[in-house]
mmCIF file of N, CA, C and O in Angstrom:
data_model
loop_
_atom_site.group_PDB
_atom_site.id
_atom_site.type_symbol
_atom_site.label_atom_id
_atom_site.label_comp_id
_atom_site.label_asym_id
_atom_site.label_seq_id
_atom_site.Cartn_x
_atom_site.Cartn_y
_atom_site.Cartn_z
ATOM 1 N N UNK X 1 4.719 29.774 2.071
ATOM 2 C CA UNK X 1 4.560 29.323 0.710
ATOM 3 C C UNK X 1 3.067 29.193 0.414
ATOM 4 O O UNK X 1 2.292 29.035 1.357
ATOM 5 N N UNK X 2 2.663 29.245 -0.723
ATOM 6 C CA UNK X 2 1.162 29.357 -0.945
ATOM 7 C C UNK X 2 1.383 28.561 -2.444
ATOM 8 O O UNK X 2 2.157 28.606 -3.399
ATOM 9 N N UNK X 3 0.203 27.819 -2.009
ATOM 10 C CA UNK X 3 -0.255 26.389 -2.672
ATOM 11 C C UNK X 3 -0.552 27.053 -3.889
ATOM 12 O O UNK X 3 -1.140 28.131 -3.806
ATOM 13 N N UNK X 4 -0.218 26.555 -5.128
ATOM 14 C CA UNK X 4 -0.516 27.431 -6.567
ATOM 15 C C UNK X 4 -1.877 26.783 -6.894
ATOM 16 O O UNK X 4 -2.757 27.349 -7.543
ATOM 17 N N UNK X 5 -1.993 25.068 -6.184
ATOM 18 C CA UNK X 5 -3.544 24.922 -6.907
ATOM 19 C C UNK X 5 -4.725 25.681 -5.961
ATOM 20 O O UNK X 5 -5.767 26.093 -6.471
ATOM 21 N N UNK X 6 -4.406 25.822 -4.407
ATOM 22 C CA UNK X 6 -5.308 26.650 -3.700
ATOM 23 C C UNK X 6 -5.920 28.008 -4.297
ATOM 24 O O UNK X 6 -7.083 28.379 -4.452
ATOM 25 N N UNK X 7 -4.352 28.761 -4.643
ATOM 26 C CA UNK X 7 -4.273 29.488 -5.767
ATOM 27 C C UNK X 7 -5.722 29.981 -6.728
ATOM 28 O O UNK X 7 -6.473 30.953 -6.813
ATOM 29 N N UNK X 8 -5.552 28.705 -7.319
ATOM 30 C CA UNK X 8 -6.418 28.397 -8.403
ATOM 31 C C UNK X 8 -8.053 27.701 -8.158
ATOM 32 O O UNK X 8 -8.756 27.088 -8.962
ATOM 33 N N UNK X 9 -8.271 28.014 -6.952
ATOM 34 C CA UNK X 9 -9.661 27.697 -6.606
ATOM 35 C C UNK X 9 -9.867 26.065 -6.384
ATOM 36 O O UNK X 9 -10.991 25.595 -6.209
ATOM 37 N N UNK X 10 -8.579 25.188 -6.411
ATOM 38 C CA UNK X 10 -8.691 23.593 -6.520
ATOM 39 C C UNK X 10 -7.998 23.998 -5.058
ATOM 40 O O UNK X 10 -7.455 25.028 -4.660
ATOM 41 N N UNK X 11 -8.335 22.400 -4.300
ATOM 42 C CA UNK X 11 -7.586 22.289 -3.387
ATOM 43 C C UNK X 11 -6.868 20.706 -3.785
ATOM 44 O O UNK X 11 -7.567 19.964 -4.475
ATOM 45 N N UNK X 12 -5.588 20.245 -3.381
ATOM 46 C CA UNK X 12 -4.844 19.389 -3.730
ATOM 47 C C UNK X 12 -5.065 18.089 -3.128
ATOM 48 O O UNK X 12 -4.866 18.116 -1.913
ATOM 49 N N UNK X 13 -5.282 17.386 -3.413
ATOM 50 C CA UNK X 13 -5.755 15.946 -2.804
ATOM 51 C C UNK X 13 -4.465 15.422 -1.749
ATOM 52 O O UNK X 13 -3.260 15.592 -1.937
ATOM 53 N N UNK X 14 -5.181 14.689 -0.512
ATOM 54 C CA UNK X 14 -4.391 14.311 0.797
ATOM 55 C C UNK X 14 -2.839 13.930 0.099
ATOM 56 O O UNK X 14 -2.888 13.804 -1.124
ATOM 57 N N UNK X 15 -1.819 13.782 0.569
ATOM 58 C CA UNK X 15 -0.906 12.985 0.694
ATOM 59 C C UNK X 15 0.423 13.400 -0.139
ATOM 60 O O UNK X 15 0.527 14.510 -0.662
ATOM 61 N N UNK X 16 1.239 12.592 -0.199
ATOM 62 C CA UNK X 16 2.416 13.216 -1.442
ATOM 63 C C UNK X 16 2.290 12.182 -2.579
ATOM 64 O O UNK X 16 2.427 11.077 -2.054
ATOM 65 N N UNK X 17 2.102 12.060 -3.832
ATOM 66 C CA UNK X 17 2.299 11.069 -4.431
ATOM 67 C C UNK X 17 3.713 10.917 -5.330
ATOM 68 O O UNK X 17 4.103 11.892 -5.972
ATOM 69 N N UNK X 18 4.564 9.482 -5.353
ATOM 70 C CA UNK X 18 5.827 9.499 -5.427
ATOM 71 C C UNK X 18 5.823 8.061 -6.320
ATOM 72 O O UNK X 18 5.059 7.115 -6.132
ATOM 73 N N UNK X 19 6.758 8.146 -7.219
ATOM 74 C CA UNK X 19 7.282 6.760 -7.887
ATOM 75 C C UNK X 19 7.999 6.382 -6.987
ATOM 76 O O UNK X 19 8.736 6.950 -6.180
ATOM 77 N N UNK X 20 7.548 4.716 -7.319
ATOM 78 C CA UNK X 20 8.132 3.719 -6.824
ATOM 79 C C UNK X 20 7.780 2.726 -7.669
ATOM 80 O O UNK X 20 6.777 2.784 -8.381
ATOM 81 N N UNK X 21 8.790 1.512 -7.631
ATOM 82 C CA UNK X 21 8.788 0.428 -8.717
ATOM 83 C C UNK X 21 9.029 -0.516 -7.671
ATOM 84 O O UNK X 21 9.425 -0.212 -6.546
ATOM 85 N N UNK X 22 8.664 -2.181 -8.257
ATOM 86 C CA UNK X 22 8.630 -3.324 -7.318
ATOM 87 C C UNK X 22 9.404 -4.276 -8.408
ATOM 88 O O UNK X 22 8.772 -4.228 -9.464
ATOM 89 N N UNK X 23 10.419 -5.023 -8.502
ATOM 90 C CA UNK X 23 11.564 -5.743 -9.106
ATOM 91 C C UNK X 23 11.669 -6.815 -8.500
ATOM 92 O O UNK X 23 11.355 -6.846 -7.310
ATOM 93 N N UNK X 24 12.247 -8.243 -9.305
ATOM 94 C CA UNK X 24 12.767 -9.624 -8.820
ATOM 95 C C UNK X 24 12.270 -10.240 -9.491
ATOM 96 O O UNK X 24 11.872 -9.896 -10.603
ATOM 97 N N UNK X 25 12.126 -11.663 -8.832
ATOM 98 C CA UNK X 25 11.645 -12.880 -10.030
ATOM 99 C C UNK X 25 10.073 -13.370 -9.395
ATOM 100 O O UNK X 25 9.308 -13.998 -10.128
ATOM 101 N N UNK X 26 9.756 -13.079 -8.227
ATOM 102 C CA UNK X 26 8.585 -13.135 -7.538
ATOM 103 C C UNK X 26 7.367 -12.427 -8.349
ATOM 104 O O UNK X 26 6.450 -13.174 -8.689
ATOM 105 N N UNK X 27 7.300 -11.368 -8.610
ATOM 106 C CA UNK X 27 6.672 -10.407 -9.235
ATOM 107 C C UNK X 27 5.782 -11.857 -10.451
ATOM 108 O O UNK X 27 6.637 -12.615 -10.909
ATOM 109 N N UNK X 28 4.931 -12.056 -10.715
ATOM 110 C CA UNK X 28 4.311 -12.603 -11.899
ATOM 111 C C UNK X 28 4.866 -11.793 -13.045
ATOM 112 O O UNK X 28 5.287 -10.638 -12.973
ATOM 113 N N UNK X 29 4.787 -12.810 -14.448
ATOM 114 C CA UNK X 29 5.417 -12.459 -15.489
ATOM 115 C C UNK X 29 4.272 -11.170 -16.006
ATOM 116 O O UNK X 29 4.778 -10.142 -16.454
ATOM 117 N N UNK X 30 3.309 -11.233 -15.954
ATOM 118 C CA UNK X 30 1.624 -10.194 -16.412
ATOM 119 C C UNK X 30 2.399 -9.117 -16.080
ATOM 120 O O UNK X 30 2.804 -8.485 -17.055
ATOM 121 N N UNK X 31 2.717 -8.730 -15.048
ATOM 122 C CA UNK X 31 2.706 -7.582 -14.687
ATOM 123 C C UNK X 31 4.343 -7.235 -14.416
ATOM 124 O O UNK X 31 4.753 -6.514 -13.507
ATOM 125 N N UNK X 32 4.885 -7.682 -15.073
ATOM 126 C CA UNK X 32 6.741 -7.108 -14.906
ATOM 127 C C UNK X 32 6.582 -5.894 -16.070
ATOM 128 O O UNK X 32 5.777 -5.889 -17.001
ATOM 129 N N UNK X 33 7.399 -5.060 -15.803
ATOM 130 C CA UNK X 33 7.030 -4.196 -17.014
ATOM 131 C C UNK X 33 5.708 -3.538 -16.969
ATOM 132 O O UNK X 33 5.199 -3.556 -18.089
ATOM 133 N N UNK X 34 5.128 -3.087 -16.270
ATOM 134 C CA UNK X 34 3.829 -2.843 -16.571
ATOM 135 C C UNK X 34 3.862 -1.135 -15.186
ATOM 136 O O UNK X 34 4.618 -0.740 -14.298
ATOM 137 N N UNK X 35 2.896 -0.797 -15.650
ATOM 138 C CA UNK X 35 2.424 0.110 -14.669
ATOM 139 C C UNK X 35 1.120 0.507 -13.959
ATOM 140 O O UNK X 35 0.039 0.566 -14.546
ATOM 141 N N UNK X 36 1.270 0.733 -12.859
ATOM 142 C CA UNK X 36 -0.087 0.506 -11.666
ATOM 143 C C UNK X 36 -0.233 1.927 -11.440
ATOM 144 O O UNK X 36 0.727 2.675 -11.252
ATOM 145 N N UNK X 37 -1.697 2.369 -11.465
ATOM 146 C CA UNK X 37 -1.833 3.821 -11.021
ATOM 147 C C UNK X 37 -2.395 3.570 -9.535
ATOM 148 O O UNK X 37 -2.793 4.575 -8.946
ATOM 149 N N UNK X 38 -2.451 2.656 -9.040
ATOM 150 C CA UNK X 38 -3.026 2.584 -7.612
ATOM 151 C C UNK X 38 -2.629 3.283 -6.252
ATOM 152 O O UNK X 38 -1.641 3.958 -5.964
ATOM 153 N N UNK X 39 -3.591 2.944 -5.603
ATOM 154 C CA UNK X 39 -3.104 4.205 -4.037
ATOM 155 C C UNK X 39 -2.199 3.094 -3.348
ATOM 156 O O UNK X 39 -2.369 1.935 -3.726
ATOM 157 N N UNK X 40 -1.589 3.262 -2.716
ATOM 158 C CA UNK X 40 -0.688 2.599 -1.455
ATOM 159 C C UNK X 40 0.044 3.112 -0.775
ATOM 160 O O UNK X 40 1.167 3.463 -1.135
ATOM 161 N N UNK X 41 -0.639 3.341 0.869
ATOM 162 C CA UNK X 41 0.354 4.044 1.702
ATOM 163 C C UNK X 41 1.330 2.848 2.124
ATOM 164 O O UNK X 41 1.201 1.628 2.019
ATOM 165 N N UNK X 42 2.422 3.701 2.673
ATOM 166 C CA UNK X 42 3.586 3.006 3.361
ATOM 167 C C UNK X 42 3.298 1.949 4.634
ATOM 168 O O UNK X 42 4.170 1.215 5.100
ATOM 169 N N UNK X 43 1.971 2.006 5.086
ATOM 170 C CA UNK X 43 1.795 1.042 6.426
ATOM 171 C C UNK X 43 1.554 0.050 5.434
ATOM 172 O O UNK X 43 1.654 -1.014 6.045
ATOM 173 N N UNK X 44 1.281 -0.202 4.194
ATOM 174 C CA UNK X 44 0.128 -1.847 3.792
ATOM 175 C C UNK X 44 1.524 -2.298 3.557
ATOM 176 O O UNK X 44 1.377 -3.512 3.413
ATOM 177 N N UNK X 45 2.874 -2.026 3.424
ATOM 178 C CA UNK X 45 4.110 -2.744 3.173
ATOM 179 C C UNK X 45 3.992 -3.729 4.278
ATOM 180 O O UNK X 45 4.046 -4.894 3.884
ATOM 181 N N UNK X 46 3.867 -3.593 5.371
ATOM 182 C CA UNK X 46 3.877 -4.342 6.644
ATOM 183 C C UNK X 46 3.105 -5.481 6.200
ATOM 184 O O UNK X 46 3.546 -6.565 5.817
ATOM 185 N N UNK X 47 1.735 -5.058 6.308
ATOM 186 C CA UNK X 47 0.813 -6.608 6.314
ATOM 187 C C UNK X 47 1.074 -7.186 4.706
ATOM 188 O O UNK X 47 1.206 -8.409 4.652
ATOM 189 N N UNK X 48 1.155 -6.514 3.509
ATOM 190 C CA UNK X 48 2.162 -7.077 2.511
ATOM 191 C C UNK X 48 2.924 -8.090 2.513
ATOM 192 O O UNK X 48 2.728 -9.218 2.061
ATOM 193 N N UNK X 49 4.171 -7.467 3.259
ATOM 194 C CA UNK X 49 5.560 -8.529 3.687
ATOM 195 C C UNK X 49 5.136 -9.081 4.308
ATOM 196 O O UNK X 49 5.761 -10.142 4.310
ATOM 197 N N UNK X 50 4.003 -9.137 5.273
ATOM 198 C CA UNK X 50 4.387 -10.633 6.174
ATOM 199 C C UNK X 50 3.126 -11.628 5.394
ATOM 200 O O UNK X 50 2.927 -12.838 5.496
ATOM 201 N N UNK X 51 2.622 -10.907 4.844
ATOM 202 C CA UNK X 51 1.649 -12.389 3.753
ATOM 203 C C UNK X 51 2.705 -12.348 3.477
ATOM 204 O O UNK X 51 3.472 -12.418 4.437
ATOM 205 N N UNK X 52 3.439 -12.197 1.879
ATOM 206 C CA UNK X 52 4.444 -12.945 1.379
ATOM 207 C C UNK X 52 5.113 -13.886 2.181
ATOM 208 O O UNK X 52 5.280 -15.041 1.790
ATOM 209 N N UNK X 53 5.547 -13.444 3.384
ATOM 210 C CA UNK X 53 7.010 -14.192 4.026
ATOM 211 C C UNK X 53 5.971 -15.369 4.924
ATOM 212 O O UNK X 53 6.453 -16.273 5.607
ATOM 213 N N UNK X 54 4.402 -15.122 4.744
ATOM 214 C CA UNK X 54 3.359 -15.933 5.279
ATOM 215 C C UNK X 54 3.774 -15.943 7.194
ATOM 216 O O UNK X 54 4.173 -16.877 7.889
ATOM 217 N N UNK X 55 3.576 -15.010 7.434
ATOM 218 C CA UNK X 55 3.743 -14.663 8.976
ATOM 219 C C UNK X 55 2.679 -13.506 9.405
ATOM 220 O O UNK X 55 2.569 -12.411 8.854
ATOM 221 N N UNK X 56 1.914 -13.992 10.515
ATOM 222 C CA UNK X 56 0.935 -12.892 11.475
ATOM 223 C C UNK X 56 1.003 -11.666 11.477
ATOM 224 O O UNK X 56 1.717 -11.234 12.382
ATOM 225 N N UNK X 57 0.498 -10.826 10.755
ATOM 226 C CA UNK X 57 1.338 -9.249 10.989
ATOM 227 C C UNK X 57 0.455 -8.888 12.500
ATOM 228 O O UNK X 57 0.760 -7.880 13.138
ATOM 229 N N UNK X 58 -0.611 -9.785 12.957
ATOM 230 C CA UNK X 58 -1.150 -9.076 14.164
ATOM 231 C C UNK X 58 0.160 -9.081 15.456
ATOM 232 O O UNK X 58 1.109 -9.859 15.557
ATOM 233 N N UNK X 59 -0.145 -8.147 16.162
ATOM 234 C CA UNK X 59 0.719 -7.361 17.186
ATOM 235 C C UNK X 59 0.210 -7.726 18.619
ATOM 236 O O UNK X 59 -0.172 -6.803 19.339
ATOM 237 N N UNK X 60 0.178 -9.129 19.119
ATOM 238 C CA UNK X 60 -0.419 -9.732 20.049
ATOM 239 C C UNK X 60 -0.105 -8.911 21.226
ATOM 240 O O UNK X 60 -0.904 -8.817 22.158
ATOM 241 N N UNK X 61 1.403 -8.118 21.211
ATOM 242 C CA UNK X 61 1.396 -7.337 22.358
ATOM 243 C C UNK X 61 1.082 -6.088 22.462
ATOM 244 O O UNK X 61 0.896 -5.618 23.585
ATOM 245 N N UNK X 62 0.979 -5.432 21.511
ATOM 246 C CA UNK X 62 0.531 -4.507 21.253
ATOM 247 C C UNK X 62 -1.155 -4.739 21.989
ATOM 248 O O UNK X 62 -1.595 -4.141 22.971
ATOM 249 N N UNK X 63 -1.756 -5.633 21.278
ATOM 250 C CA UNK X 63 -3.410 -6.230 21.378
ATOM 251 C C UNK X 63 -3.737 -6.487 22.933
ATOM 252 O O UNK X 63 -4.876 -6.414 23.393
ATOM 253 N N UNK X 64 -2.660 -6.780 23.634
ATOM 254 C CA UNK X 64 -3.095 -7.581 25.063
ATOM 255 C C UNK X 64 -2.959 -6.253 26.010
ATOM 256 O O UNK X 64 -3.540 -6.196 27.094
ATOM 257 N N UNK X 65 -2.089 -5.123 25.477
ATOM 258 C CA UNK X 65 -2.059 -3.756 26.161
ATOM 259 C C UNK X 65 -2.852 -2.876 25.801
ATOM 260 O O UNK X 65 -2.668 -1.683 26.041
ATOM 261 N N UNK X 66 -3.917 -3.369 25.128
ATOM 262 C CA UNK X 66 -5.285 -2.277 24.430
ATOM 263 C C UNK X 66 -5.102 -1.188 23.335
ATOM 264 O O UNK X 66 -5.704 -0.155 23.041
ATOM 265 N N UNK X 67 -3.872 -1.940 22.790
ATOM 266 C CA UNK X 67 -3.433 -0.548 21.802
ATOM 267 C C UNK X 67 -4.700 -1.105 20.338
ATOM 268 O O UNK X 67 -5.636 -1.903 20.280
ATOM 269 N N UNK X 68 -4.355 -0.611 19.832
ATOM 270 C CA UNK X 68 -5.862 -0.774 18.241
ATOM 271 C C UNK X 68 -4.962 -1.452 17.170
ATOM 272 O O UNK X 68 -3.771 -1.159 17.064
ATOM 273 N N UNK X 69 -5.586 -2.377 16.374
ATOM 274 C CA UNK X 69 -4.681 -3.260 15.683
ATOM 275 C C UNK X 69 -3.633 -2.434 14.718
ATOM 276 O O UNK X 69 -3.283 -1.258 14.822
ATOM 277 N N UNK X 70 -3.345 -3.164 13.999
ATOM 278 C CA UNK X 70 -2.057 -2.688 12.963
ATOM 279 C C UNK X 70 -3.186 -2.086 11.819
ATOM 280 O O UNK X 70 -4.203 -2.674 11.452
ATOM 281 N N UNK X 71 -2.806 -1.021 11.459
ATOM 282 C CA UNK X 71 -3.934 -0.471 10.127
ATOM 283 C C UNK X 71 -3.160 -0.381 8.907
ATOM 284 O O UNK X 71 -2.589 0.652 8.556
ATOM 285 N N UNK X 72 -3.141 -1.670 8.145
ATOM 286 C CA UNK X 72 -2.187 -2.092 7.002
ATOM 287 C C UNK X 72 -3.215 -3.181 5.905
ATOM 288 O O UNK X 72 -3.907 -4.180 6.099
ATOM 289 N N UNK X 73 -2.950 -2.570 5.031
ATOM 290 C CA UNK X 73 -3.535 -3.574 3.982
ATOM 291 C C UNK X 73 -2.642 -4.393 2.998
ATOM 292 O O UNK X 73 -1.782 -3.723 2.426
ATOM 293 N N UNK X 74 -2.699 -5.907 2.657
ATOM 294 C CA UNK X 74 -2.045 -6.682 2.009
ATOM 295 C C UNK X 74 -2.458 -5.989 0.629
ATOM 296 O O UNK X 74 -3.654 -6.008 0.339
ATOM 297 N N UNK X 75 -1.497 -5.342 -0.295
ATOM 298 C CA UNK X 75 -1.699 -5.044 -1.577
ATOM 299 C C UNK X 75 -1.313 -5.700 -2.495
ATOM 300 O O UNK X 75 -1.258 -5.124 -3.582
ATOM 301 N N UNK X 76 -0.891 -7.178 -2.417
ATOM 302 C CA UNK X 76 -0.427 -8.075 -3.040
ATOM 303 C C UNK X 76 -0.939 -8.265 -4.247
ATOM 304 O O UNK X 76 -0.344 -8.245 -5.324
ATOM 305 N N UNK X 77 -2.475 -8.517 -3.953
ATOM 306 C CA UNK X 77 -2.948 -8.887 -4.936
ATOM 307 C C UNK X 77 -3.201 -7.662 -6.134
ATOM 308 O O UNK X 77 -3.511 -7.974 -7.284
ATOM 309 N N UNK X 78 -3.098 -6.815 -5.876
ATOM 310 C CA UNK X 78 -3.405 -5.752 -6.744
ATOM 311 C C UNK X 78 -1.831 -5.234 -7.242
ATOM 312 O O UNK X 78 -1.796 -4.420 -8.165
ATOM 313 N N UNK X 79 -0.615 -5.674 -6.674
ATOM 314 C CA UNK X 79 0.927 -5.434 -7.346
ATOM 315 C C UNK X 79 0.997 -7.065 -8.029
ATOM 316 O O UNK X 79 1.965 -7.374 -8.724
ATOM 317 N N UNK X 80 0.040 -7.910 -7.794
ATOM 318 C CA UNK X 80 0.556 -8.890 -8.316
ATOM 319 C C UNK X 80 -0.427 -9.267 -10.040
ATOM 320 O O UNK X 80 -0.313 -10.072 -10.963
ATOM 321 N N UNK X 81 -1.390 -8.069 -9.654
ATOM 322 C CA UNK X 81 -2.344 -8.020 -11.054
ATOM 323 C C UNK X 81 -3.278 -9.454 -10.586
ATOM 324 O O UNK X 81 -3.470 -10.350 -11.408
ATOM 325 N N UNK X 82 -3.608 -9.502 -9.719
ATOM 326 C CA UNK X 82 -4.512 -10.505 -9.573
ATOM 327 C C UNK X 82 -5.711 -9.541 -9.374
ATOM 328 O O UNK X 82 -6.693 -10.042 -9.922
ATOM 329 N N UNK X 83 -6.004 -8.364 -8.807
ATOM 330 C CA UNK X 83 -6.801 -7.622 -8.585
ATOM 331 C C UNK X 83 -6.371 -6.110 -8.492
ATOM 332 O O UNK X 83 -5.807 -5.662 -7.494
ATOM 333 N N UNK X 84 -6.728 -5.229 -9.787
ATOM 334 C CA UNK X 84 -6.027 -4.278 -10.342
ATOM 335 C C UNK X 84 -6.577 -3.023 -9.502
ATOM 336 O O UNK X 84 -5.583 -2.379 -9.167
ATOM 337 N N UNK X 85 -7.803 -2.374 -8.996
ATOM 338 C CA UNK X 85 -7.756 -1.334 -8.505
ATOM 339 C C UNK X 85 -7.053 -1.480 -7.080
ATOM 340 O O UNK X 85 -6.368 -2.450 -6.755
ATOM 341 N N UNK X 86 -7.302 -0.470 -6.350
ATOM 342 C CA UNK X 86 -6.289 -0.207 -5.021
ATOM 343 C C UNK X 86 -7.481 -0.832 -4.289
ATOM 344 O O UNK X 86 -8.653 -0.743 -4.656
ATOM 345 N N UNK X 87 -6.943 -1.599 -2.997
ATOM 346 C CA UNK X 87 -8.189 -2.278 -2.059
ATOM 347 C C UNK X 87 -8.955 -1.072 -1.393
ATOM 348 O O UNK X 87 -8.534 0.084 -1.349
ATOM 349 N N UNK X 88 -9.926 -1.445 -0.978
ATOM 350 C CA UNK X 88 -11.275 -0.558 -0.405
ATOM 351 C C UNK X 88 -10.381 -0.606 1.400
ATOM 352 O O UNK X 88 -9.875 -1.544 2.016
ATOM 353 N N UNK X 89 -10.491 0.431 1.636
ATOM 354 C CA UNK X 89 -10.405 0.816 3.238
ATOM 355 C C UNK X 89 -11.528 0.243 4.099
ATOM 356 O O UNK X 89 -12.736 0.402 3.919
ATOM 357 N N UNK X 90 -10.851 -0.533 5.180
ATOM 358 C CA UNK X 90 -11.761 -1.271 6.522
ATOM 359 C C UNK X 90 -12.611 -0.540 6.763
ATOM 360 O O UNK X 90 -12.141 0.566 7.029
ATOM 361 N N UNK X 91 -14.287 -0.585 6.845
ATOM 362 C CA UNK X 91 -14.969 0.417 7.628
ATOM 363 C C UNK X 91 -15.175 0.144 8.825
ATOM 364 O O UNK X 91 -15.752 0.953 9.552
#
């Protein structure tokens, strides 16, 4: 198969991008109804959920066997409209 924007002298930016929506009564009233153009891969769900549920997302066993931490970002604040662009990546 051959990429139609390669095609076209563009090359297509990393990743797949896909709708998804976030629902309930948690959500702040600002932002129910509303729409976010922000980045979020599938690992920041992890450190996400466990702020909310307010639990360690670090991986102590993982950590004590030399593996490299969890690479997840809390996007809370930016689905919760407290801070609207997508967070900056760890350098």
């Amino acid at each position: 198969m051959i990429c139609l924007l390669c095609a076209l002298g563009t090359r297509p930016p990393g990743g797949i991008r896909v709708n998804a929506f976030a629902s309930g009564g948690f959500l702040p009233q600002a932002v129910r109804g509303s729409k976010l153009e922000g980045t979020i891969h599938i690992a920041d769900w992890y450190r996400t959920f466990a702020h909310l549920a307010d639990v360690d997302p670090t991986d102590h066993h993982a950590a004590a066997s030399g593996l490299p931490p969890v690479d997840s970002l809390d996007v809370w604040p930016m689905l919760s409209g407290a801070n609207l662009p997508s967070p900056p990546a760890p350098s």
